[in-house]
PDB file of C-alpha atoms and ligand atoms in Angstrom:
ATOM      1  CA  MET A   1       0.671   0.455   0.230  1.00 40.00           C
ATOM      2  CA  ARG A   2       1.408   3.883  -1.405  1.00 53.00           C
ATOM      3  CA  ASP A   3       1.839   6.105   1.512  1.00 54.00           C
ATOM      4  CA  SER A   4      -1.400   8.468   0.726  1.00 58.00           C
ATOM      5  CA  ASP A   5       1.096  11.726   0.226  1.00 75.00           C
ATOM      6  CA  ASP A   6       3.804  10.009  -1.845  1.00 92.00           C
ATOM      7  CA  TYR A   7       0.953  11.525  -5.040  1.00 95.00           C
ATOM      8  CA  PRO A   8       3.537  11.034  -8.096  1.00 96.00           C
ATOM      9  CA  GLY A   9       3.593   6.719  -6.775  1.00 96.00           C
ATOM     10  CA  VAL A  10      -0.217   6.982  -6.173  1.00 97.00           C
ATOM     11  CA  LEU A  11      -0.576   8.103  -9.756  1.00 97.00           C
ATOM     12  CA  ASP A  12       1.557   5.778 -11.521  1.00 97.00           C
ATOM     13  CA  ALA A  13      -0.212   3.259  -9.464  1.00 97.00           C
ATOM     14  CA  VAL A  14      -3.899   4.307 -10.356  1.00 98.00           C
ATOM     15  CA  MET A  15      -2.191   4.723 -14.207  1.00 98.00           C
ATOM     16  CA  GLU A  16      -1.424   0.909 -13.679  1.00 97.00           C
ATOM     17  CA  ARG A  17      -5.217   0.416 -13.029  1.00 97.00           C
ATOM     18  CA  VAL A  18      -6.763   1.914 -15.759  1.00 98.00           C
ATOM     19  CA  ARG A  19      -4.689   1.691 -18.845  1.00 97.00           C
ATOM     20  CA  SER A  20      -6.230  -1.232 -19.761  1.00 97.00           C
ATOM     21  CA  HIS A  21      -9.676   0.128 -19.966  1.00 97.00           C
ATOM     22  CA  ILE A  22      -9.224   3.302 -21.927  1.00 97.00           C
ATOM     23  CA  GLY A  23     -11.432   3.575 -24.469  1.00 95.00           C
ATOM     24  CA  GLU A  24     -13.916   1.307 -22.881  1.00 97.00           C
ATOM     25  CA  GLY A  25     -17.712   3.589 -22.469  1.00 96.00           C
ATOM     26  CA  LYS A  26     -19.602   4.907 -25.031  1.00 95.00           C
ATOM     27  CA  VAL A  27     -19.201   9.122 -25.926  1.00 95.00           C
ATOM     28  CA  ALA A  28     -22.228  11.365 -25.525  1.00 91.00           C
ATOM     29  CA  ASP A  29     -24.336  11.729 -28.667  1.00 88.00           C
ATOM     30  CA  TYR A  30     -27.264  13.276 -27.407  1.00 83.00           C
ATOM     31  CA  ILE A  31     -25.681  16.566 -27.806  1.00 86.00           C
ATOM     32  CA  PRO A  32     -23.828  15.730 -31.101  1.00 87.00           C
ATOM     33  CA  GLN A  33     -20.687  17.958 -31.022  1.00 84.00           C
ATOM     34  CA  LEU A  34     -19.508  15.907 -27.699  1.00 87.00           C
ATOM     35  CA  ALA A  35     -19.765  13.054 -30.052  1.00 90.00           C
ATOM     36  CA  GLU A  36     -15.979  14.293 -31.974  1.00 90.00           C
ATOM     37  CA  VAL A  37     -14.117  13.604 -28.693  1.00 93.00           C
ATOM     38  CA  ASP A  38     -11.331  10.788 -28.790  1.00 93.00           C
ATOM     39  CA  PRO A  39     -12.442   7.437 -26.330  1.00 93.00           C
ATOM     40  CA  GLU A  40      -8.876   7.045 -26.333  1.00 96.00           C
ATOM     41  CA  GLU A  41      -8.244  10.007 -23.930  1.00 97.00           C
ATOM     42  CA  PHE A  42      -7.621  10.026 -19.885  1.00 98.00           C
ATOM     43  CA  GLY A  43      -6.296  12.305 -17.607  1.00 98.00           C
ATOM     44  CA  PHE A  44      -6.053  12.772 -14.413  1.00 98.00           C
ATOM     45  CA  ALA A  45      -4.478  15.201 -11.789  1.00 98.00           C
ATOM     46  CA  VAL A  46      -4.853  15.607  -8.026  1.00 98.00           C
ATOM     47  CA  ALA A  47      -4.782  19.151  -5.787  1.00 98.00           C
ATOM     48  CA  THR A  48      -3.674  19.456  -2.634  1.00 97.00           C
ATOM     49  CA  VAL A  49      -4.652  22.207   0.156  1.00 97.00           C
ATOM     50  CA  ASP A  50      -1.411  22.566   0.439  1.00 96.00           C
ATOM     51  CA  GLY A  51      -0.781  23.639  -3.120  1.00 96.00           C
ATOM     52  CA  GLY A  52       0.543  20.563  -4.587  1.00 97.00           C
ATOM     53  CA  LEU A  53      -0.371  19.936  -8.434  1.00 98.00           C
ATOM     54  CA  TYR A  54      -0.447  16.361  -9.679  1.00 98.00           C
ATOM     55  CA  SER A  55      -1.461  14.549 -12.786  1.00 98.00           C
ATOM     56  CA  THR A  56      -0.852  11.602 -15.350  1.00 98.00           C
ATOM     57  CA  GLY A  57      -2.358  10.372 -18.054  1.00 96.00           C
ATOM     58  CA  GLY A  58      -1.428  11.705 -20.630  1.00 93.00           C
ATOM     59  CA  HIS A  59      -4.506  14.267 -21.313  1.00 97.00           C
ATOM     60  CA  ALA A  60      -4.553  16.037 -17.751  1.00 98.00           C
ATOM     61  CA  SER A  61      -4.008  19.406 -19.297  1.00 97.00           C
ATOM     62  CA  THR A  62      -6.526  18.547 -22.154  1.00 97.00           C
ATOM     63  CA  ARG A  63      -9.799  20.427 -22.071  1.00 97.00           C
ATOM     64  CA  PHE A  64     -12.841  18.858 -22.273  1.00 97.00           C
ATOM     65  CA  SER A  65     -16.424  19.461 -21.498  1.00 97.00           C
ATOM     66  CA  MET A  66     -17.778  20.525 -17.928  1.00 98.00           C
ATOM     67  CA  GLN A  67     -21.352  19.712 -18.715  1.00 97.00           C
ATOM     68  CA  SER A  68     -23.236  18.626 -15.290  1.00 97.00           C
ATOM     69  CA  ILE A  69     -19.790  19.629 -13.059  1.00 98.00           C
ATOM     70  CA  THR A  70     -21.114  22.984 -13.755  1.00 98.00           C
ATOM     71  CA  LYS A  71     -23.891  22.366 -11.291  1.00 98.00           C
ATOM     72  CA  VAL A  72     -21.683  21.864  -8.020  1.00 98.00           C
ATOM     73  CA  PHE A  73     -20.123  25.326  -8.919  1.00 98.00           C
ATOM     74  CA  THR A  74     -23.778  27.297  -9.664  1.00 98.00           C
ATOM     75  CA  LEU A  75     -24.810  25.778  -6.407  1.00 98.00           C
ATOM     76  CA  ALA A  76     -21.810  26.890  -4.213  1.00 98.00           C
ATOM     77  CA  LEU A  77     -22.776  30.563  -6.257  1.00 98.00           C
ATOM     78  CA  VAL A  78     -26.442  30.638  -5.018  1.00 98.00           C
ATOM     79  CA  MET A  79     -25.594  28.939  -1.710  1.00 97.00           C
ATOM     80  CA  SER A  80     -22.779  32.050  -1.077  1.00 97.00           C
ATOM     81  CA  ILE A  81     -25.504  34.788  -2.312  1.00 97.00           C
ATOM     82  CA  SER A  82     -29.089  34.158  -1.437  1.00 91.00           C
ATOM     83  CA  GLY A  83     -28.245  31.573   1.648  1.00 90.00           C
ATOM     84  CA  GLY A  84     -31.019  29.312   1.811  1.00 89.00           C
ATOM     85  CA  GLU A  85     -33.034  30.794  -0.826  1.00 91.00           C
ATOM     86  CA  VAL A  86     -32.968  27.976  -3.018  1.00 95.00           C
ATOM     87  CA  TRP A  87     -33.293  25.168  -0.312  1.00 96.00           C
ATOM     88  CA  LYS A  88     -36.997  26.260  -1.082  1.00 96.00           C
ATOM     89  CA  ARG A  89     -37.014  25.512  -4.747  1.00 97.00           C
ATOM     90  CA  VAL A  90     -34.945  22.385  -4.950  1.00 97.00           C
ATOM     91  CA  HIS A  91     -35.298  19.191  -2.847  1.00 96.00           C
ATOM     92  CA  ARG A  92     -32.038  17.499  -1.338  1.00 95.00           C
ATOM     93  CA  GLU A  93     -32.644  13.765  -2.212  1.00 94.00           C
ATOM     94  CA  PRO A  94     -30.996  11.067  -4.444  1.00 93.00           C
ATOM     95  CA  SER A  95     -33.420  10.936  -7.348  1.00 89.00           C
ATOM     96  CA  GLY A  96     -32.989   7.452  -8.149  1.00 85.00           C
ATOM     97  CA  THR A  97     -33.810   7.997 -11.768  1.00 84.00           C
ATOM     98  CA  SER A  98     -31.611   9.593 -14.956  1.00 86.00           C
ATOM     99  CA  PHE A  99     -30.261  13.163 -14.805  1.00 87.00           C
ATOM    100  CA  ASN A 100     -32.802  14.466 -17.534  1.00 89.00           C
ATOM    101  CA  SER A 101     -36.050  12.266 -16.597  1.00 90.00           C
ATOM    102  CA  LEU A 102     -39.543  13.780 -16.747  1.00 94.00           C
ATOM    103  CA  TYR A 103     -42.066  12.055 -15.016  1.00 91.00           C
ATOM    104  CA  GLN A 104     -40.484  11.892 -11.345  1.00 91.00           C
ATOM    105  CA  LEU A 105     -41.203  15.864 -11.542  1.00 94.00           C
ATOM    106  CA  GLU A 106     -44.496  16.218 -12.968  1.00 94.00           C
ATOM    107  CA  PHE A 107     -45.391  14.132 -10.406  1.00 92.00           C
ATOM    108  CA  GLU A 108     -43.538  16.101  -7.274  1.00 93.00           C
ATOM    109  CA  GLU A 109     -45.062  19.458  -8.886  1.00 95.00           C
ATOM    110  CA  GLY A 110     -42.134  21.387 -10.560  1.00 96.00           C
ATOM    111  CA  ILE A 111     -39.864  20.108  -7.308  1.00 96.00           C
ATOM    112  CA  PRO A 112     -36.791  18.953  -8.617  1.00 97.00           C
ATOM    113  CA  ARG A 113     -35.391  15.785  -6.363  1.00 95.00           C
ATOM    114  CA  ASN A 114     -31.852  18.170  -6.444  1.00 96.00           C
ATOM    115  CA  PRO A 115     -29.581  20.303  -7.451  1.00 97.00           C
ATOM    116  CA  MET A 116     -27.359  17.737  -9.858  1.00 96.00           C
ATOM    117  CA  ILE A 117     -29.996  16.934 -11.790  1.00 95.00           C
ATOM    118  CA  ASN A 118     -30.605  18.873 -14.627  1.00 96.00           C
ATOM    119  CA  PRO A 119     -33.945  20.429 -12.879  1.00 97.00           C
ATOM    120  CA  GLY A 120     -32.469  21.080 -10.007  1.00 97.00           C
ATOM    121  CA  ALA A 121     -29.342  22.320 -12.412  1.00 98.00           C
ATOM    122  CA  LEU A 122     -32.391  24.875 -14.445  1.00 98.00           C
ATOM    123  CA  ILE A 123     -33.585  26.705 -11.087  1.00 98.00           C
ATOM    124  CA  VAL A 124     -30.041  26.623  -9.407  1.00 98.00           C
ATOM    125  CA  THR A 125     -29.614  28.843 -13.028  1.00 98.00           C
ATOM    126  CA  ASP A 126     -32.686  30.630 -12.810  1.00 98.00           C
ATOM    127  CA  GLN A 127     -32.448  31.188  -8.981  1.00 98.00           C
ATOM    128  CA  LEU A 128     -28.111  32.642  -9.957  1.00 98.00           C
ATOM    129  CA  LEU A 129     -30.004  34.607 -13.103  1.00 98.00           C
ATOM    130  CA  THR A 130     -32.006  36.313 -10.493  1.00 97.00           C
ATOM    131  CA  ASP A 131     -29.464  37.134  -7.756  1.00 97.00           C
ATOM    132  CA  THR A 132     -26.622  38.266 -10.273  1.00 98.00           C
ATOM    133  CA  GLY A 133     -28.255  39.019 -13.251  1.00 98.00           C
ATOM    134  CA  ASP A 134     -25.432  37.121 -15.589  1.00 98.00           C
ATOM    135  CA  ALA A 135     -25.779  32.968 -14.313  1.00 98.00           C
ATOM    136  CA  PHE A 136     -22.961  32.164 -16.576  1.00 98.00           C
ATOM    137  CA  GLY A 137     -20.612  35.634 -16.205  1.00 98.00           C
ATOM    138  CA  ALA A 138     -20.522  34.921 -12.524  1.00 98.00           C
ATOM    139  CA  LEU A 139     -19.658  31.016 -12.736  1.00 98.00           C
ATOM    140  CA  GLN A 140     -17.280  31.474 -15.842  1.00 98.00           C
ATOM    141  CA  GLU A 141     -15.778  35.120 -13.074  1.00 98.00           C
ATOM    142  CA  LEU A 142     -15.598  32.126 -10.195  1.00 98.00           C
ATOM    143  CA  LEU A 143     -13.639  29.233 -11.915  1.00 98.00           C
ATOM    144  CA  CYS A 144     -11.201  31.712 -13.701  1.00 98.00           C
ATOM    145  CA  VAL A 145     -10.110  33.060 -10.620  1.00 98.00           C
ATOM    146  CA  GLU A 146     -10.130  29.543  -9.006  1.00 98.00           C
ATOM    147  CA  THR A 147      -8.305  27.471 -11.238  1.00 97.00           C
ATOM    148  CA  GLY A 148      -6.089  30.937 -11.803  1.00 96.00           C
ATOM    149  CA  ASP A 149      -6.341  30.562 -15.816  1.00 95.00           C
ATOM    150  CA  PRO A 150      -7.884  34.141 -16.756  1.00 95.00           C
ATOM    151  CA  ASP A 151      -8.926  32.116 -20.276  1.00 94.00           C
ATOM    152  CA  LEU A 152     -11.626  29.530 -19.581  1.00 97.00           C
ATOM    153  CA  HIS A 153     -14.459  30.208 -21.288  1.00 97.00           C
ATOM    154  CA  ALA A 154     -18.020  28.308 -23.145  1.00 98.00           C
ATOM    155  CA  ASP A 155     -17.564  26.583 -26.288  1.00 97.00           C
ATOM    156  CA  ASN A 156     -20.539  27.916 -27.916  1.00 96.00           C
ATOM    157  CA  VAL A 157     -20.126  25.588 -30.365  1.00 95.00           C
ATOM    158  CA  VAL A 158     -21.391  23.406 -28.174  1.00 95.00           C
ATOM    159  CA  ALA A 159     -23.607  25.232 -26.526  1.00 96.00           C
ATOM    160  CA  ASP A 160     -25.190  25.621 -30.299  1.00 95.00           C
ATOM    161  CA  SER A 161     -25.344  22.140 -30.096  1.00 94.00           C
ATOM    162  CA  GLU A 162     -27.288  21.629 -26.913  1.00 95.00           C
ATOM    163  CA  ASN A 163     -29.548  24.657 -27.576  1.00 96.00           C
ATOM    164  CA  GLU A 164     -30.494  22.974 -31.144  1.00 95.00           C
ATOM    165  CA  HIS A 165     -30.645  19.259 -29.591  1.00 94.00           C
ATOM    166  CA  GLY A 166     -32.333  20.446 -26.295  1.00 95.00           C
ATOM    167  CA  ASP A 167     -36.178  19.601 -26.778  1.00 96.00           C
ATOM    168  CA  ARG A 168     -35.482  17.173 -23.078  1.00 96.00           C
ATOM    169  CA  ASN A 169     -34.174  20.498 -20.706  1.00 97.00           C
ATOM    170  CA  ARG A 170     -36.768  22.466 -22.850  1.00 98.00           C
ATOM    171  CA  SER A 171     -39.515  20.060 -21.887  1.00 98.00           C
ATOM    172  CA  LEU A 172     -37.975  19.921 -17.915  1.00 98.00           C
ATOM    173  CA  ALA A 173     -37.829  23.781 -17.728  1.00 98.00           C
ATOM    174  CA  TYR A 174     -41.370  24.315 -19.402  1.00 98.00           C
ATOM    175  CA  LEU A 175     -42.776  21.385 -17.219  1.00 98.00           C
ATOM    176  CA  MET A 176     -41.441  23.332 -14.288  1.00 98.00           C
ATOM    177  CA  ALA A 177     -42.746  26.755 -15.154  1.00 98.00           C
ATOM    178  CA  SER A 178     -46.370  25.688 -15.695  1.00 98.00           C
ATOM    179  CA  PHE A 179     -45.779  24.768 -11.876  1.00 97.00           C
ATOM    180  CA  SER A 180     -44.875  28.911 -11.364  1.00 98.00           C
ATOM    181  CA  LYS A 181     -41.343  27.562 -10.215  1.00 98.00           C
ATOM    182  CA  MET A 182     -39.900  29.792 -13.158  1.00 98.00           C
ATOM    183  CA  HIS A 183     -38.889  33.070 -11.799  1.00 98.00           C
ATOM    184  CA  ASN A 184     -36.784  34.219 -15.026  1.00 98.00           C
ATOM    185  CA  PRO A 185     -38.342  33.138 -18.974  1.00 98.00           C
ATOM    186  CA  VAL A 186     -37.382  29.652 -19.947  1.00 98.00           C
ATOM    187  CA  PRO A 187     -35.315  30.405 -23.040  1.00 98.00           C
ATOM    188  CA  GLU A 188     -32.267  32.838 -21.270  1.00 98.00           C
ATOM    189  CA  VAL A 189     -32.592  30.335 -18.512  1.00 98.00           C
ATOM    190  CA  LEU A 190     -31.285  27.982 -20.862  1.00 98.00           C
ATOM    191  CA  ASP A 191     -28.906  29.753 -22.404  1.00 98.00           C
ATOM    192  CA  HIS A 192     -27.039  30.906 -19.650  1.00 98.00           C
ATOM    193  CA  TYR A 193     -27.459  26.961 -18.441  1.00 98.00           C
ATOM    194  CA  PHE A 194     -26.343  25.209 -22.076  1.00 98.00           C
ATOM    195  CA  ARG A 195     -23.082  28.111 -21.642  1.00 98.00           C
ATOM    196  CA  GLN A 196     -22.232  26.860 -18.207  1.00 98.00           C
ATOM    197  CA  CYS A 197     -22.142  23.649 -19.394  1.00 98.00           C
ATOM    198  CA  SER A 198     -20.053  23.764 -22.712  1.00 97.00           C
ATOM    199  CA  ILE A 199     -17.308  25.264 -20.377  1.00 98.00           C
ATOM    200  CA  THR A 200     -13.973  23.616 -20.808  1.00 98.00           C
ATOM    201  CA  ILE A 201     -11.927  22.755 -18.680  1.00 98.00           C
ATOM    202  CA  SER A 202      -8.825  20.781 -17.675  1.00 98.00           C
ATOM    203  CA  CYS A 203      -7.963  17.696 -15.128  1.00 98.00           C
ATOM    204  CA  GLU A 204      -5.166  19.998 -13.713  1.00 98.00           C
ATOM    205  CA  GLU A 205      -7.576  23.030 -14.111  1.00 98.00           C
ATOM    206  CA  LEU A 206     -11.007  21.481 -12.225  1.00 98.00           C
ATOM    207  CA  ALA A 207      -8.419  19.618  -9.746  1.00 98.00           C
ATOM    208  CA  LYS A 208      -7.644  23.087  -8.857  1.00 98.00           C
ATOM    209  CA  ALA A 209     -11.027  24.780  -9.325  1.00 98.00           C
ATOM    210  CA  GLY A 210     -12.663  21.598  -6.732  1.00 98.00           C
ATOM    211  CA  LEU A 211     -10.185  23.092  -3.888  1.00 98.00           C
ATOM    212  CA  LEU A 212     -12.521  25.371  -3.184  1.00 98.00           C
ATOM    213  CA  LEU A 213     -14.809  22.128  -1.639  1.00 98.00           C
ATOM    214  CA  ALA A 214     -11.667  20.146  -0.448  1.00 98.00           C
ATOM    215  CA  ARG A 215     -10.645  23.924   1.457  1.00 98.00           C
ATOM    216  CA  HIS A 216     -14.300  23.725   3.076  1.00 98.00           C
ATOM    217  CA  GLY A 217     -15.363  27.160   1.294  1.00 98.00           C
ATOM    218  CA  ARG A 218     -12.168  28.848   1.327  1.00 98.00           C
ATOM    219  CA  ARG A 219     -11.453  30.192  -2.254  1.00 98.00           C
ATOM    220  CA  ALA A 220      -7.901  30.482  -3.652  1.00 97.00           C
ATOM    221  CA  ASP A 221      -7.091  33.960  -2.361  1.00 96.00           C
ATOM    222  CA  GLY A 222      -7.538  32.831   1.308  1.00 96.00           C
ATOM    223  CA  SER A 223     -11.174  34.530   1.492  1.00 98.00           C
ATOM    224  CA  ARG A 224     -14.314  32.596   1.808  1.00 98.00           C
ATOM    225  CA  LEU A 225     -17.072  31.993  -0.766  1.00 98.00           C
ATOM    226  CA  LEU A 226     -18.641  29.202   1.704  1.00 98.00           C
ATOM    227  CA  SER A 227     -18.713  29.101   5.273  1.00 97.00           C
ATOM    228  CA  THR A 228     -17.306  25.628   6.563  1.00 98.00           C
ATOM    229  CA  ARG A 229     -21.046  24.461   6.747  1.00 97.00           C
ATOM    230  CA  GLU A 230     -22.742  25.682   3.873  1.00 97.00           C
ATOM    231  CA  ALA A 231     -19.091  23.254   2.112  1.00 98.00           C
ATOM    232  CA  ARG A 232     -19.653  20.527   3.968  1.00 97.00           C
ATOM    233  CA  ARG A 233     -23.485  20.025   2.823  1.00 97.00           C
ATOM    234  CA  ILE A 234     -22.635  20.764  -0.923  1.00 98.00           C
ATOM    235  CA  MET A 235     -20.452  17.561  -0.614  1.00 98.00           C
ATOM    236  CA  ALA A 236     -23.178  15.990   1.103  1.00 98.00           C
ATOM    237  CA  VAL A 237     -24.826  16.259  -1.907  1.00 98.00           C
ATOM    238  CA  MET A 238     -22.933  15.604  -4.162  1.00 98.00           C
ATOM    239  CA  LEU A 239     -22.439  11.826  -2.268  1.00 98.00           C
ATOM    240  CA  THR A 240     -25.808  11.539  -2.512  1.00 97.00           C
ATOM    241  CA  CYS A 241     -26.907  12.684  -5.508  1.00 96.00           C
ATOM    242  CA  GLY A 242     -23.914  13.254  -7.586  1.00 97.00           C
ATOM    243  CA  THR A 243     -23.573  10.937  -9.959  1.00 95.00           C
ATOM    244  CA  TYR A 244     -27.071  10.961 -10.722  1.00 87.00           C
ATOM    245  CA  ASP A 245     -28.806   7.313 -10.433  1.00 88.00           C
ATOM    246  CA  ALA A 246     -25.245   5.680  -9.468  1.00 93.00           C
ATOM    247  CA  ALA A 247     -24.602   7.540  -6.077  1.00 94.00           C
ATOM    248  CA  GLY A 248     -24.656   4.585  -4.376  1.00 95.00           C
ATOM    249  CA  GLU A 249     -22.682   2.769  -6.102  1.00 96.00           C
ATOM    250  CA  PHE A 250     -20.123   5.598  -6.246  1.00 97.00           C
ATOM    251  CA  ALA A 251     -20.351   5.235  -2.782  1.00 97.00           C
ATOM    252  CA  TYR A 252     -19.736   1.549  -1.979  1.00 97.00           C
ATOM    253  CA  ARG A 253     -16.949   1.711  -5.131  1.00 97.00           C
ATOM    254  CA  VAL A 254     -16.036   5.544  -4.274  1.00 98.00           C
ATOM    255  CA  GLY A 255     -16.202   6.645  -1.059  1.00 98.00           C
ATOM    256  CA  LEU A 256     -16.015  10.240  -1.617  1.00 98.00           C
ATOM    257  CA  PRO A 257     -18.076  12.945  -2.590  1.00 98.00           C
ATOM    258  CA  CYS A 258     -18.354  12.753  -6.379  1.00 98.00           C
ATOM    259  CA  LYS A 259     -19.829  15.069  -9.488  1.00 98.00           C
ATOM    260  CA  SER A 260     -19.797  13.794 -12.647  1.00 98.00           C
ATOM    261  CA  GLY A 261     -20.139  15.413 -16.879  1.00 97.00           C
ATOM    262  CA  ILE A 262     -21.994  14.127 -19.749  1.00 96.00           C
ATOM    263  CA  GLY A 263     -18.280  15.467 -21.259  1.00 97.00           C
ATOM    264  CA  GLY A 264     -16.670  12.242 -19.355  1.00 97.00           C
ATOM    265  CA  GLY A 265     -15.290  14.160 -16.285  1.00 98.00           C
ATOM    266  CA  ILE A 266     -15.719  13.852 -12.761  1.00 98.00           C
ATOM    267  CA  LEU A 267     -14.040  15.658  -9.689  1.00 98.00           C
ATOM    268  CA  ALA A 268     -14.032  14.245  -6.110  1.00 98.00           C
ATOM    269  CA  ILE A 269     -13.450  15.749  -3.075  1.00 98.00           C
ATOM    270  CA  VAL A 270     -10.979  14.312  -0.441  1.00 98.00           C
ATOM    271  CA  PRO A 271     -12.494  16.836   2.264  1.00 97.00           C
ATOM    272  CA  GLY A 272      -9.290  19.189   4.253  1.00 97.00           C
ATOM    273  CA  ARG A 273      -7.480  17.251   1.799  1.00 97.00           C
ATOM    274  CA  CYS A 274      -7.281  17.466  -2.032  1.00 98.00           C
ATOM    275  CA  SER A 275      -9.477  17.904  -5.302  1.00 98.00           C
ATOM    276  CA  VAL A 276      -9.226  15.278  -7.766  1.00 98.00           C
ATOM    277  CA  ALA A 277     -10.426  15.404 -11.203  1.00 98.00           C
ATOM    278  CA  ALA A 278     -10.458  12.078 -14.016  1.00 98.00           C
ATOM    279  CA  TRP A 279     -11.496  12.150 -17.743  1.00 98.00           C
ATOM    280  CA  GLY A 280     -12.314   9.785 -19.667  1.00 98.00           C
ATOM    281  CA  PRO A 281     -15.131  10.068 -22.505  1.00 97.00           C
ATOM    282  CA  GLY A 282     -16.672   6.792 -23.043  1.00 97.00           C
ATOM    283  CA  LEU A 283     -19.930   6.735 -20.045  1.00 97.00           C
ATOM    284  CA  ASP A 284     -21.686   3.978 -19.016  1.00 96.00           C
ATOM    285  CA  ASP A 285     -25.135   3.216 -19.329  1.00 94.00           C
ATOM    286  CA  LYS A 286     -25.757   5.758 -16.372  1.00 91.00           C
ATOM    287  CA  GLY A 287     -23.765   8.365 -18.241  1.00 92.00           C
ATOM    288  CA  ASN A 288     -20.692   8.536 -15.416  1.00 95.00           C
ATOM    289  CA  SER A 289     -16.716   8.155 -17.637  1.00 98.00           C
ATOM    290  CA  VAL A 290     -16.065   4.182 -17.318  1.00 98.00           C
ATOM    291  CA  THR A 291     -12.519   5.168 -17.164  1.00 98.00           C
ATOM    292  CA  ALA A 292     -12.972   8.221 -14.442  1.00 98.00           C
ATOM    293  CA  ALA A 293     -15.124   5.859 -12.250  1.00 98.00           C
ATOM    294  CA  LEU A 294     -12.392   3.343 -11.917  1.00 98.00           C
ATOM    295  CA  ALA A 295      -9.273   5.801 -11.799  1.00 98.00           C
ATOM    296  CA  LEU A 296     -11.676   6.975  -8.398  1.00 98.00           C
ATOM    297  CA  GLU A 297     -12.104   3.882  -7.157  1.00 98.00           C
ATOM    298  CA  ALA A 298      -8.397   3.145  -7.075  1.00 98.00           C
ATOM    299  CA  PHE A 299      -7.541   6.094  -5.557  1.00 98.00           C
ATOM    300  CA  THR A 300      -9.146   5.763  -2.467  1.00 97.00           C
ATOM    301  CA  ASP A 301      -8.811   1.652  -2.722  1.00 97.00           C
ATOM    302  CA  ILE A 302      -4.867   2.687  -2.826  1.00 96.00           C
ATOM    303  CA  THR A 303      -5.074   5.909  -0.276  1.00 96.00           C
ATOM    304  CA  LYS A 304      -7.424   4.784   1.241  1.00 95.00           C
ATOM    305  CA  CYS A 305      -8.647   7.856   1.331  1.00 94.00           C
ATOM    306  CA  SER A 306     -12.158   7.898   1.430  1.00 95.00           C
ATOM    307  CA  VAL A 307     -14.936   9.644   3.966  1.00 95.00           C
ATOM    308  CA  PHE A 308     -15.607   6.832   5.514  1.00 94.00           C
TER     309      PHE A 308
HETATM  310  N1  LIG B   1     -25.695  19.620 -20.638  1.00 76.62           N
HETATM  311  C1  LIG B   1     -26.061  18.478 -20.556  1.00 76.62           C
HETATM  312  C2  LIG B   1     -27.686  18.257 -20.266  1.00 76.62           C
HETATM  313  O1  LIG B   1     -28.079  19.003 -20.075  1.00 76.62           O
HETATM  314  C3  LIG B   1     -25.401  17.998 -19.008  1.00 76.62           C
HETATM  315  C4  LIG B   1     -25.758  16.707 -18.400  1.00 76.62           C
HETATM  316  C5  LIG B   1     -25.153  15.992 -17.596  1.00 76.62           C
HETATM  317  O2  LIG B   1     -23.397  16.274 -18.205  1.00 76.62           O
HETATM  318  N2  LIG B   1     -25.221  15.346 -17.337  1.00 76.62           N
HETATM  319  O3  LIG B   1     -27.882  17.455 -21.083  1.00 76.62           O
END
C-alpha cells in the first residue's frame, strides 16, 4: 500500500489499474458536438490543499466539456449569495432516475429532487440569474479566479449544439414553469445553462477549482465563498446525488463526494486534503465516465482516502 502523500507513486499505481480500460464506454452523442471527442483520451489530476498539483494520463491538461460538473459551482454561488433561498425550490434527495427524467418532476409538482440533476440545476441557474443578472458570467468568473486561468470560456459550438438538441431540457424547464417554479423567462435560463455546461476545462484546472470545497469554502486567495457548514452540505449533496442514479454505487466503490458530467469528467473531493479530477470520454449507461470512475476507485483503494 502506498503512502497517500506519495502522490507521484499513487498516480502511477492508478494509471496501472486504468490503462487497459482506456477507450471503454460510449461517448455521449445526444449532444452531437460531444460525440466528436476521441474516446482514447484519459487524464487524472490531484490538487492538494497545501498547493501541490500532480497529474498523469497524457491528457491531464487537455480541456473537455465540463457539462454537469458545473452544477456544483453554480450551487456554491447561489448558496454564497442568497443562502438557503434555493432550498425552498429544490429538494436534497437522490432521484433514483436519470439526470434528465421528466416523470418524477410531474409527479412532484415541479420541485426537482436535487440540484445535481438537470431540472435542479435549471432552478439553480434561474436563481443565479435573479441573484446576479448574469448566471453564466458569474460561473465563468468564479472558475477563472479559482483555477488562476483567466482564459476559461464556453465552447459556443457545443452550447449551440446542445441548444439545437435541447428539447428534453426545454421540456423540463417549461414543465417547472407550468407549476410557476421558474422566475425568469425559460429561454433566457436555458441560454445561460447551455453556455455554463459548455465551459471547457482540463483535469488540472478542475482539480484546482475543486479545492474550493476541499478547503471547506475557502477560495484560492484565502477569502471565504462559503461557510464550512455550507461547503460540507454541498459535499453531502454531491455524495448522495452527484452521479445521478449511480450515487449509491459511487459511494460504495469510491466513497467520496463526486460530481460527474457527460463530457466524461468526474470531480471528487477529499475534504481537508485534496481535490481530484478524472476524465475519460466513454460513459456507462448511467452517464458516468467508465475510466474516470475506475481511476477514482483505484485512488481511494490505494490511498484509503475515502470519507468512510
Ligand atoms: N448539458 C447536459 C444536459 O443538460 C448536462 C448533462 C450531464 O452532464 N449529465 O443534458
